[in-house]
Coordinates of C-alpha atoms (C1' of nucleotides) in Angstrom, one line a residue:
Chain A
M29 CA 237.1 72.3 -59.6
S30 CA 240.4 70.6 -59.5
E31 CA 241.8 73.3 -62.5
D32 CA 239.9 76.5 -59.9
V33 CA 242.0 74.5 -57.2
I34 CA 245.5 74.7 -58.8
G35 CA 245.2 77.8 -60.5
L36 CA 244.9 79.0 -56.8
L37 CA 247.8 77.3 -55.3
T38 CA 249.6 78.3 -58.2
T39 CA 249.1 81.6 -57.4
H40 CA 249.9 81.6 -53.8
T41 CA 252.7 82.1 -51.4
L42 CA 252.5 78.8 -49.6
F43 CA 252.8 77.0 -53.3
R44 CA 254.6 79.1 -55.6
D45 CA 257.4 77.8 -56.8
L46 CA 256.8 74.6 -56.4
D47 CA 256.6 71.8 -59.2
C48 CA 253.6 71.0 -61.5
S49 CA 253.8 67.8 -60.4
V50 CA 253.9 68.2 -56.9
I51 CA 250.8 71.2 -57.5
E52 CA 249.2 68.5 -59.1
R53 CA 249.9 66.5 -56.4
V54 CA 248.1 69.0 -53.6
A55 CA 245.0 69.2 -55.5
D56 CA 244.9 65.5 -55.6
L57 CA 244.3 65.2 -52.1
S58 CA 242.1 68.1 -51.6
R59 CA 238.4 67.7 -51.6
G60 CA 235.8 70.9 -52.4
V61 CA 233.3 72.2 -49.0
Q62 CA 230.6 74.3 -50.9
L63 CA 228.8 76.6 -47.7
S64 CA 225.9 78.9 -47.9
G65 CA 225.9 82.2 -46.9
G66 CA 225.5 81.4 -42.5
Q67 CA 226.7 78.2 -42.2
T68 CA 229.4 77.5 -39.9
L69 CA 233.2 75.9 -40.7
F70 CA 234.2 75.4 -37.8
F71 CA 234.2 76.6 -34.0
K72 CA 237.0 77.9 -31.9
G73 CA 237.9 74.6 -30.6
D74 CA 236.8 72.0 -32.6
D75 CA 240.1 70.4 -33.5
G76 CA 242.3 71.6 -36.2
D77 CA 242.2 69.1 -38.8
A78 CA 243.0 71.0 -42.4
L79 CA 243.5 73.7 -43.8
Y80 CA 241.1 75.7 -46.3
G81 CA 241.7 77.9 -48.8
V82 CA 238.9 80.1 -50.7
L83 CA 238.1 79.8 -53.9
S84 CA 235.1 81.9 -54.0
G85 CA 232.5 84.2 -51.2
H86 CA 233.4 85.1 -48.4
I87 CA 234.5 83.3 -44.8
R88 CA 234.9 85.5 -42.0
I89 CA 237.0 84.3 -38.7
S90 CA 236.0 85.9 -35.3
S91 CA 235.1 85.2 -32.3
S92 CA 231.8 85.2 -30.3
E93 CA 230.9 85.4 -26.3
P94 CA 228.1 83.4 -25.2
D95 CA 226.5 87.0 -24.6
G96 CA 226.6 87.6 -28.0
K97 CA 229.0 88.9 -28.6
E98 CA 231.2 89.3 -31.0
V99 CA 234.7 90.5 -32.8
I100 CA 236.4 89.7 -36.2
F101 CA 239.8 89.3 -36.9
I102 CA 239.9 89.5 -40.2
T103 CA 237.9 88.2 -44.1
M104 CA 239.1 86.2 -46.3
G105 CA 238.2 86.5 -49.3
Q106 CA 239.2 84.2 -53.3
G107 CA 242.7 82.9 -53.0
D108 CA 243.0 83.6 -49.2
V109 CA 244.4 80.2 -47.4
F110 CA 243.4 79.8 -43.6
G111 CA 243.9 77.0 -41.0
E112 CA 247.7 77.2 -41.5
I113 CA 248.4 76.6 -37.6
A114 CA 246.0 73.9 -36.2
L115 CA 247.3 72.1 -39.5
L116 CA 250.5 72.5 -38.1
D117 CA 250.5 72.0 -34.3
G118 CA 246.9 70.0 -34.5
R119 CA 245.8 71.3 -31.2
L120 CA 242.3 73.3 -30.9
R121 CA 241.1 76.1 -33.6
T122 CA 241.5 79.6 -32.2
A123 CA 238.5 81.9 -33.8
D124 CA 235.2 80.7 -35.5
A125 CA 234.8 80.5 -39.4
M126 CA 231.5 81.7 -40.8
A127 CA 231.0 81.9 -45.1
I128 CA 229.3 85.5 -44.4
S129 CA 228.6 84.7 -48.2
D130 CA 228.0 81.4 -50.5
C131 CA 231.3 79.8 -51.1
S132 CA 233.4 77.8 -52.4
L133 CA 236.2 76.6 -50.6
F134 CA 238.8 73.6 -50.6
Q135 CA 240.3 71.2 -48.3
I136 CA 244.2 69.9 -47.4
R137 CA 243.1 67.4 -44.3
R138 CA 246.3 67.4 -42.0
T139 CA 247.8 63.5 -42.2
D140 CA 247.2 64.1 -46.0
F141 CA 249.1 67.4 -45.5
R142 CA 252.2 66.5 -43.0
D143 CA 253.1 63.3 -46.0
L144 CA 253.3 65.4 -48.5
M145 CA 255.7 67.6 -46.2
E146 CA 258.0 65.2 -45.8
R147 CA 258.3 64.3 -48.9
E148 CA 259.0 67.9 -50.2
P149 CA 260.3 70.0 -48.0
R150 CA 260.1 73.5 -49.4
L151 CA 256.7 73.3 -48.6
T152 CA 257.2 74.1 -45.0
T153 CA 259.8 76.2 -45.9
H154 CA 256.8 78.5 -47.8
L155 CA 254.6 77.5 -45.2
L156 CA 256.6 78.5 -41.9
E157 CA 256.9 82.1 -43.9
L158 CA 253.1 81.8 -43.9
V159 CA 252.9 81.3 -40.5
C160 CA 255.4 84.4 -39.5
E161 CA 253.1 86.7 -41.6
R162 CA 250.1 86.4 -38.7
P163 CA 252.2 87.5 -35.9
R164 CA 253.1 90.2 -38.2
V165 CA 249.5 91.7 -38.8
T166 CA 248.5 90.8 -35.0
S167 CA 250.9 92.7 -33.5
E168 CA 250.0 95.7 -35.4
M169 CA 246.4 94.4 -34.4
L170 CA 247.4 94.7 -30.1
E171 CA 249.3 98.1 -31.0
D172 CA 246.8 100.0 -32.5
P173 CA 244.0 99.6 -29.8
A174 CA 246.7 101.3 -27.2
F175 CA 248.3 103.8 -29.7
L176 CA 245.4 105.4 -31.8
T177 CA 242.0 107.3 -31.3
L178 CA 239.4 106.0 -32.6
P179 CA 238.5 107.6 -35.9
A180 CA 242.4 107.1 -36.7
R181 CA 241.7 103.5 -36.2
L182 CA 238.8 103.7 -38.2
A183 CA 240.8 105.2 -40.9
K184 CA 243.8 102.8 -41.3
R185 CA 240.9 100.3 -41.0
L186 CA 238.7 102.0 -44.3
I187 CA 242.4 101.3 -46.2
R188 CA 243.1 97.7 -45.3
L189 CA 240.0 97.4 -46.3
A190 CA 239.8 98.5 -49.4
Q191 CA 242.7 97.2 -50.4
Y192 CA 242.8 93.9 -49.2
E193 CA 239.9 92.6 -48.2
T194 CA 236.8 93.4 -50.9
P195 CA 236.9 92.5 -53.9
Y196 CA 235.5 95.2 -55.9
S197 CA 237.7 98.1 -56.9
S198 CA 238.8 100.8 -59.3
P199 CA 241.3 103.0 -59.6
D200 CA 240.3 105.9 -57.9
S201 CA 237.7 105.2 -55.7
L202 CA 237.3 102.1 -53.8
E203 CA 234.2 100.4 -52.3
I204 CA 234.5 98.6 -49.2
K205 CA 230.7 96.3 -48.8
F206 CA 230.8 96.8 -44.9
S207 CA 227.3 97.2 -42.7
Q208 CA 229.0 99.8 -39.6
A209 CA 227.5 97.3 -37.2
E210 CA 230.0 94.9 -39.2
L211 CA 232.7 97.8 -38.9
G212 CA 231.8 98.0 -35.6
Q213 CA 232.6 94.4 -34.9
L214 CA 235.8 94.6 -36.5
M215 CA 237.1 97.0 -34.4
S216 CA 235.5 96.1 -31.3
T217 CA 233.7 99.2 -30.7
S218 CA 229.7 99.7 -31.4
R219 CA 227.7 100.3 -34.5
E220 CA 227.1 104.0 -33.3
S221 CA 230.4 105.2 -32.4
I222 CA 231.7 104.3 -36.3
N223 CA 228.3 106.1 -37.6
K224 CA 229.1 109.5 -35.7
H225 CA 233.0 109.5 -36.9
L226 CA 231.9 108.4 -40.5
Q227 CA 229.7 111.6 -40.4
S228 CA 232.3 114.1 -40.6
W229 CA 233.7 112.6 -43.9
P230 CA 231.5 112.5 -46.2
K231 CA 231.5 116.8 -45.6
E232 CA 235.2 116.8 -46.6
G233 CA 235.0 114.7 -49.7
W234 CA 236.8 111.5 -48.7
I235 CA 234.4 109.1 -48.7
D236 CA 230.5 108.3 -49.6
L237 CA 228.2 106.4 -47.5
G238 CA 225.7 104.3 -49.1
R239 CA 223.7 101.6 -46.9
G240 CA 225.8 98.3 -46.6
R241 CA 229.0 99.7 -48.7
I242 CA 230.9 103.0 -48.6
M243 CA 233.4 104.4 -51.4
I244 CA 236.5 105.5 -50.2
K245 CA 237.2 108.9 -52.0
D246 CA 240.7 110.3 -50.9
T247 CA 242.7 107.4 -49.7
Q248 CA 245.4 110.2 -49.1
A249 CA 243.1 112.3 -46.6
L250 CA 241.8 109.2 -44.7
A251 CA 245.8 108.0 -44.1
E252 CA 246.7 111.5 -43.0
L253 CA 244.8 111.2 -39.6
V254 CA 246.6 107.4 -38.7
Chain B
M5 CA 278.5 79.4 -20.5
S6 CA 278.4 76.7 -22.7
E7 CA 277.0 74.3 -20.3
D8 CA 274.2 77.2 -19.1
V9 CA 273.4 77.3 -23.1
I10 CA 273.3 73.5 -22.9
G11 CA 271.3 72.9 -19.9
L12 CA 269.3 75.5 -21.1
L13 CA 268.8 74.4 -25.3
T14 CA 267.6 70.7 -24.0
T15 CA 265.1 71.8 -21.7
H16 CA 263.3 73.9 -24.5
T17 CA 260.5 73.0 -26.9
L18 CA 262.4 74.1 -29.2
F19 CA 265.6 71.2 -28.8
R20 CA 263.9 69.6 -27.0
D21 CA 264.6 65.3 -28.6
L22 CA 267.7 66.2 -30.6
D23 CA 270.6 64.4 -29.5
C24 CA 273.6 65.7 -28.0
S25 CA 274.9 66.3 -30.2
V26 CA 273.2 68.2 -32.5
I27 CA 272.9 70.3 -29.5
E28 CA 276.3 70.4 -29.0
R29 CA 276.7 71.8 -32.2
V30 CA 273.8 74.3 -31.5
A31 CA 275.4 75.6 -28.5
D32 CA 278.6 75.8 -30.5
L33 CA 276.7 79.0 -32.6
S34 CA 275.7 80.6 -30.3
R35 CA 277.4 83.1 -28.8
G36 CA 277.3 85.2 -25.4
V37 CA 275.7 88.6 -25.4
Q38 CA 275.6 90.6 -21.6
L39 CA 272.8 93.5 -21.4
S40 CA 272.3 95.6 -18.1
G41 CA 269.5 96.6 -17.3
G42 CA 267.5 99.6 -19.8
Q43 CA 269.7 98.6 -22.3
T44 CA 267.9 98.1 -25.4
L45 CA 269.0 94.7 -27.4
F46 CA 267.5 95.7 -30.8
F47 CA 264.3 97.7 -31.9
K48 CA 261.2 97.7 -33.9
G49 CA 262.2 97.5 -37.4
D50 CA 265.7 96.6 -36.6
D51 CA 266.7 93.9 -39.6
G52 CA 265.7 90.4 -37.6
D53 CA 268.8 88.7 -38.2
A54 CA 269.4 86.4 -34.6
L55 CA 267.7 84.5 -32.4
Y56 CA 267.4 85.1 -28.9
G57 CA 267.6 82.9 -25.5
V58 CA 267.4 84.5 -21.9
L59 CA 269.9 82.2 -19.3
S60 CA 270.0 84.9 -16.8
G61 CA 267.8 88.2 -16.0
H62 CA 264.4 89.9 -17.8
I63 CA 263.5 90.9 -21.6
R64 CA 261.5 93.3 -22.1
I65 CA 259.3 93.0 -25.4
S66 CA 257.4 96.4 -26.3
S67 CA 256.1 98.5 -29.1
S68 CA 256.5 102.5 -28.4
E69 CA 255.7 105.4 -30.1
P70 CA 257.4 108.5 -30.3
D71 CA 255.3 110.5 -27.8
G72 CA 256.1 108.0 -25.3
K73 CA 253.5 106.2 -25.1
E74 CA 254.9 102.1 -25.0
V75 CA 252.8 99.0 -24.9
I76 CA 254.1 96.2 -23.1
F77 CA 253.5 92.6 -24.8
I78 CA 254.9 89.7 -23.0
T79 CA 258.6 89.8 -20.8
M80 CA 260.6 86.8 -20.9
G81 CA 262.8 85.1 -18.2
Q82 CA 265.2 82.5 -17.9
G83 CA 264.6 79.8 -20.0
D84 CA 262.4 82.2 -22.9
V85 CA 263.9 81.5 -26.1
F86 CA 262.3 84.6 -28.3
G87 CA 263.4 86.3 -31.6
E88 CA 262.2 83.5 -33.9
I89 CA 260.4 85.2 -36.2
A90 CA 262.5 86.7 -37.8
L91 CA 264.8 84.6 -37.9
L92 CA 263.0 82.4 -40.2
D93 CA 261.5 85.2 -42.4
G94 CA 264.7 88.0 -42.5
R95 CA 262.2 90.7 -42.1
L96 CA 261.9 93.5 -39.5
R97 CA 261.9 93.0 -35.9
T98 CA 258.0 93.6 -34.6
A99 CA 258.9 94.8 -31.5
D100 CA 261.4 96.4 -29.8
A101 CA 263.4 94.4 -26.7
M102 CA 265.0 96.3 -23.7
A103 CA 266.8 94.2 -21.0
I104 CA 264.5 95.6 -17.8
S105 CA 267.2 94.2 -15.6
D106 CA 271.5 92.7 -16.1
C107 CA 270.6 89.8 -18.5
S108 CA 272.3 87.1 -20.0
L109 CA 271.2 86.2 -23.2
F110 CA 272.5 83.8 -25.8
Q111 CA 272.2 84.5 -29.6
I112 CA 272.4 82.4 -32.7
R113 CA 272.4 84.2 -36.3
R114 CA 269.8 83.4 -38.6
T115 CA 272.9 82.3 -41.1
D116 CA 273.9 79.7 -38.9
F117 CA 271.3 78.9 -37.9
R118 CA 269.6 78.0 -41.4
D119 CA 272.5 76.1 -42.3
L120 CA 271.8 74.1 -39.4
M121 CA 267.9 73.4 -39.9
E122 CA 268.3 71.7 -43.4
R123 CA 270.8 69.3 -41.7
E124 CA 268.4 69.0 -38.8
P125 CA 265.0 68.4 -40.3
R126 CA 263.4 68.1 -36.8
L127 CA 264.8 71.6 -35.9
T128 CA 262.7 72.7 -38.5
T129 CA 259.3 71.0 -37.0
H130 CA 260.0 72.2 -33.5
L131 CA 260.7 76.1 -34.6
L132 CA 257.1 75.2 -36.7
E133 CA 255.7 73.9 -33.3
L134 CA 256.9 77.5 -31.4
V135 CA 256.0 79.8 -34.6
C136 CA 252.6 78.4 -34.0
E137 CA 252.2 79.2 -30.0
R138 CA 252.9 82.8 -30.7
P139 CA 249.3 83.1 -32.4
R140 CA 247.4 81.7 -29.7
V141 CA 248.6 84.0 -27.1
T142 CA 247.6 86.9 -29.0
S143 CA 243.9 86.2 -30.6
E144 CA 243.4 86.2 -27.2
M145 CA 245.6 89.0 -26.5
L146 CA 243.1 90.4 -28.8
E147 CA 239.0 89.2 -27.6
D148 CA 240.4 90.4 -24.1
P149 CA 240.0 93.8 -24.3
A150 CA 236.8 93.4 -26.4
F151 CA 234.8 91.0 -24.0
L152 CA 236.5 91.9 -20.5
T153 CA 236.2 94.7 -18.3
L154 CA 238.7 96.2 -17.1
P155 CA 238.9 94.6 -13.4
A156 CA 238.2 91.5 -15.1
R157 CA 241.5 91.5 -17.4
L158 CA 243.6 92.9 -14.3
A159 CA 242.4 89.5 -12.4
K160 CA 243.0 87.9 -15.6
R161 CA 246.5 89.3 -15.8
L162 CA 247.8 88.5 -12.6
I163 CA 247.2 85.3 -12.8
R164 CA 249.5 85.2 -15.7
L165 CA 251.8 87.3 -14.3
A166 CA 252.3 85.0 -11.2
Q167 CA 252.0 81.5 -12.8
Y168 CA 254.3 82.4 -16.1
E169 CA 256.4 85.1 -15.8
T170 CA 257.9 85.6 -12.2
P171 CA 260.8 83.6 -11.0
Y172 CA 259.7 83.9 -7.6
S173 CA 257.2 82.1 -6.0
S174 CA 256.0 79.7 -3.5
P175 CA 252.7 77.3 -2.3
D176 CA 249.7 79.2 -2.1
S177 CA 250.8 82.8 -2.0
L178 CA 252.3 84.5 -5.5
E179 CA 253.9 87.3 -5.6
I180 CA 254.6 89.8 -8.8
K181 CA 257.0 92.4 -9.1
F182 CA 255.2 94.3 -10.9
S183 CA 254.8 98.5 -10.5
Q184 CA 251.7 99.2 -11.0
A185 CA 252.7 101.8 -13.5
E186 CA 254.9 98.5 -15.5
L187 CA 251.1 97.2 -15.5
G188 CA 249.5 99.4 -16.8
Q189 CA 251.6 99.6 -19.5
L190 CA 251.4 95.5 -20.2
M191 CA 247.4 96.1 -20.4
S192 CA 247.3 99.6 -21.9
T193 CA 245.5 101.7 -19.4
S194 CA 246.8 104.2 -17.3
R195 CA 248.4 103.6 -13.9
E196 CA 245.5 105.3 -11.4
S197 CA 243.3 102.9 -12.8
I198 CA 244.8 100.4 -12.0
N199 CA 245.4 101.2 -9.0
K200 CA 242.2 102.3 -8.2
H201 CA 240.7 98.5 -9.2
L202 CA 242.9 97.3 -6.7
Q203 CA 242.4 99.2 -4.4
S204 CA 239.3 96.5 -3.2
W205 CA 240.8 93.7 -3.7
P206 CA 242.9 94.1 0.0
K207 CA 239.7 94.1 1.4
E208 CA 238.6 91.2 0.5
G209 CA 242.2 89.2 1.6
W210 CA 242.3 88.2 -2.1
I211 CA 246.1 90.0 -2.6
D212 CA 248.1 92.1 -0.6
L213 CA 249.9 94.8 -2.0
G214 CA 253.5 96.2 -1.5
R215 CA 255.3 98.6 -3.1
G216 CA 256.1 97.6 -6.8
R217 CA 255.2 94.2 -5.9
I218 CA 251.9 92.5 -5.3
M219 CA 251.2 89.2 -3.3
I220 CA 248.5 87.7 -4.4
K221 CA 246.5 85.1 -1.5
D222 CA 243.7 83.9 -3.8
T223 CA 243.8 82.8 -6.8
Q224 CA 240.5 81.2 -7.4
A225 CA 238.8 84.2 -6.2
L226 CA 240.7 86.3 -9.1
A227 CA 239.8 83.7 -11.6
E228 CA 236.0 83.7 -10.7
L229 CA 236.1 87.3 -11.9
V230 CA 236.8 86.3 -15.1
Chain C
dA9 C1' 269.6 112.0 9.4
dG10 C1' 268.8 114.0 5.4
dC11 C1' 267.4 114.1 0.8
dC12 C1' 266.0 113.1 -3.6
dC13 C1' 264.0 109.5 -6.6
dT14 C1' 260.6 106.2 -7.3
dC15 C1' 256.1 104.2 -6.7
dT16 C1' 251.3 104.1 -4.3
dA17 C1' 246.5 106.5 -3.0
dT18 C1' 243.2 109.2 -4.7
dG19 C1' 239.1 113.5 -6.1
dA20 C1' 237.9 116.5 -9.2
dA21 C1' 237.3 117.6 -14.0
dG22 C1' 236.4 116.6 -18.3
dG23 C1' 236.3 113.5 -22.6
dC24 C1' 234.8 109.1 -25.3
dT25 C1' 232.3 106.0 -25.8
dT26 C1' 228.3 102.7 -24.5
dT27 C1' 223.2 102.0 -24.2
dC28 C1' 218.5 102.8 -25.1
dA29 C1' 215.4 105.3 -27.1
dC30 C1' 213.2 105.9 -31.5
dA31 C1' 213.0 107.7 -36.3
dC32 C1' 213.7 107.4 -40.9
dA33 C1' 215.4 105.6 -45.4
dT34 C1' 216.3 100.7 -48.9
dC35 C1' 215.6 96.7 -49.6
dA36 C1' 213.3 92.3 -50.4
dA37 C1' 208.9 89.1 -50.9
dT38 C1' 204.1 88.6 -50.6
Chain D
dA23 C1' 201.3 98.2 -52.2
dT24 C1' 202.1 96.4 -47.8
dT25 C1' 204.8 94.5 -44.8
dG26 C1' 209.0 93.4 -42.2
dA27 C1' 213.8 92.8 -42.0
dT28 C1' 217.9 95.4 -41.8
dG29 C1' 220.9 99.2 -41.7
dT30 C1' 221.1 104.2 -41.0
dG31 C1' 220.7 108.9 -38.5
dT32 C1' 220.9 111.4 -34.2
dG33 C1' 220.2 112.9 -29.3
dA34 C1' 220.5 112.1 -23.9
dA35 C1' 221.4 109.8 -20.0
dA36 C1' 225.4 107.3 -18.0
dG37 C1' 229.5 104.9 -17.3
dC38 C1' 234.2 104.4 -17.5
dC39 C1' 238.6 105.9 -18.3
dT40 C1' 241.8 110.0 -18.9
dT41 C1' 244.6 113.7 -17.6
dC42 C1' 245.7 116.7 -14.3
dA43 C1' 247.4 117.7 -9.5
dT44 C1' 248.9 117.0 -5.1
dA45 C1' 250.3 114.2 -0.9
dG46 C1' 252.2 110.5 1.6
dA47 C1' 254.9 106.3 1.9
dG48 C1' 259.2 103.4 1.1
dG49 C1' 264.2 102.7 0.1
dG50 C1' 268.0 103.8 -1.4
dC51 C1' 272.8 107.1 -1.0
dT52 C1' 275.9 110.0 1.3

DNA sequence: AGCCCTCTATGAAGGCTTTCACACATCAAT
DNA sequence: ATTGATGTGTGAAAGCCTTCATAGAGGGCT
């Protein structure tokens, strides 16, 4: 476990360039968390008292309403670190985090991390970079629904998913493991709408559809829709 | 000018609790920027080399497309500080900033600010808080379109505008100085849709409509729509 | 006053999405 | 092999929003 954590830490933006001794100290602070698929790590509104890193499995960051509607913001996979905002300001979590498959995470608690930050200024600087990255992504998510039509957004999202948010990939044919219903939630639209737009693309040879997965065959063509 | 800057700095989250000497140093670093209504401060994609604070006037943070469409994210008024993300990571601006009225701003350049940060760790901590606040707001802006109907979002937005984003206010009757067209851009919808929904509320006595302004008469009633 | 520009008001037509309903395919478990 | 759960494929009806077109009202300027 500890070696896994050290491996993840050294490759992540947040901790890269730090001395080995510091990384080991961070790893010592961390404790393992195991979740099975469907379990919730935290809810929107919980106290934000820790940061998490994904060692294996996938975590869905989403927000849901009492009536059952849910918006998925992003899914986190191996190597991703999340929960850093609540870690910094100690306020409430802004979204839910749920395991969508069996997960192995590491957790660093707020108090431990703050002590470390005081001793290691570079850690703060890196943390700032990480926190700055989020708004850059979110502001794009804000303007896309206003500027792009649904098929354009869908194409864009598929490309993004293939590049960043799936473990599996091969040279010229990228696979996305999401059901059409999940895609609908990712994009705040209905499963049926997703389905109707997806129908036209296999005919062009741009994608292949399967049960619970989509193979991208022509990224270029999809990109031109945007 | 310098006294104005010091006044703004001492009241803002970013600099509060800092020693007077430090605040004076920050003020010394800053230079004044004057804009007349309609002038652009920076465009999305520009290099982000400075942070700004509003001494007077209003700045619109928005993002626009070649075809003329525009989404307004937020408007900044007296006492607001913006541009801090590009300041931190030195990357490109994520939105346009334009003066919607004659403005007096102060500017602190990236290089100057970073020097200061190294000498003043508390400044970094406060900056982190500020940067953390943004995603909290934006993530709400992301889920609202998915969960709420247009009238609900409109009501919510009016309340927000009345509270935070207009200089003018009086006890039980809040005035919003936005045209219906601008409201449409704020909410990524058409001027006509805004108008149609607004029509029904004066009859209930919840708001008064004027040319280029809206008076909120019953905040409670609007809040219940959400 | 007269003129112009901006903003508000309103209706009709059309488009895109949602919702509902149902059929069918796939996979896992018994 | 049967059953049940989950995911995909489709069509019809309804709703909401957009776009287009047009009218009128309010303010500032000469």
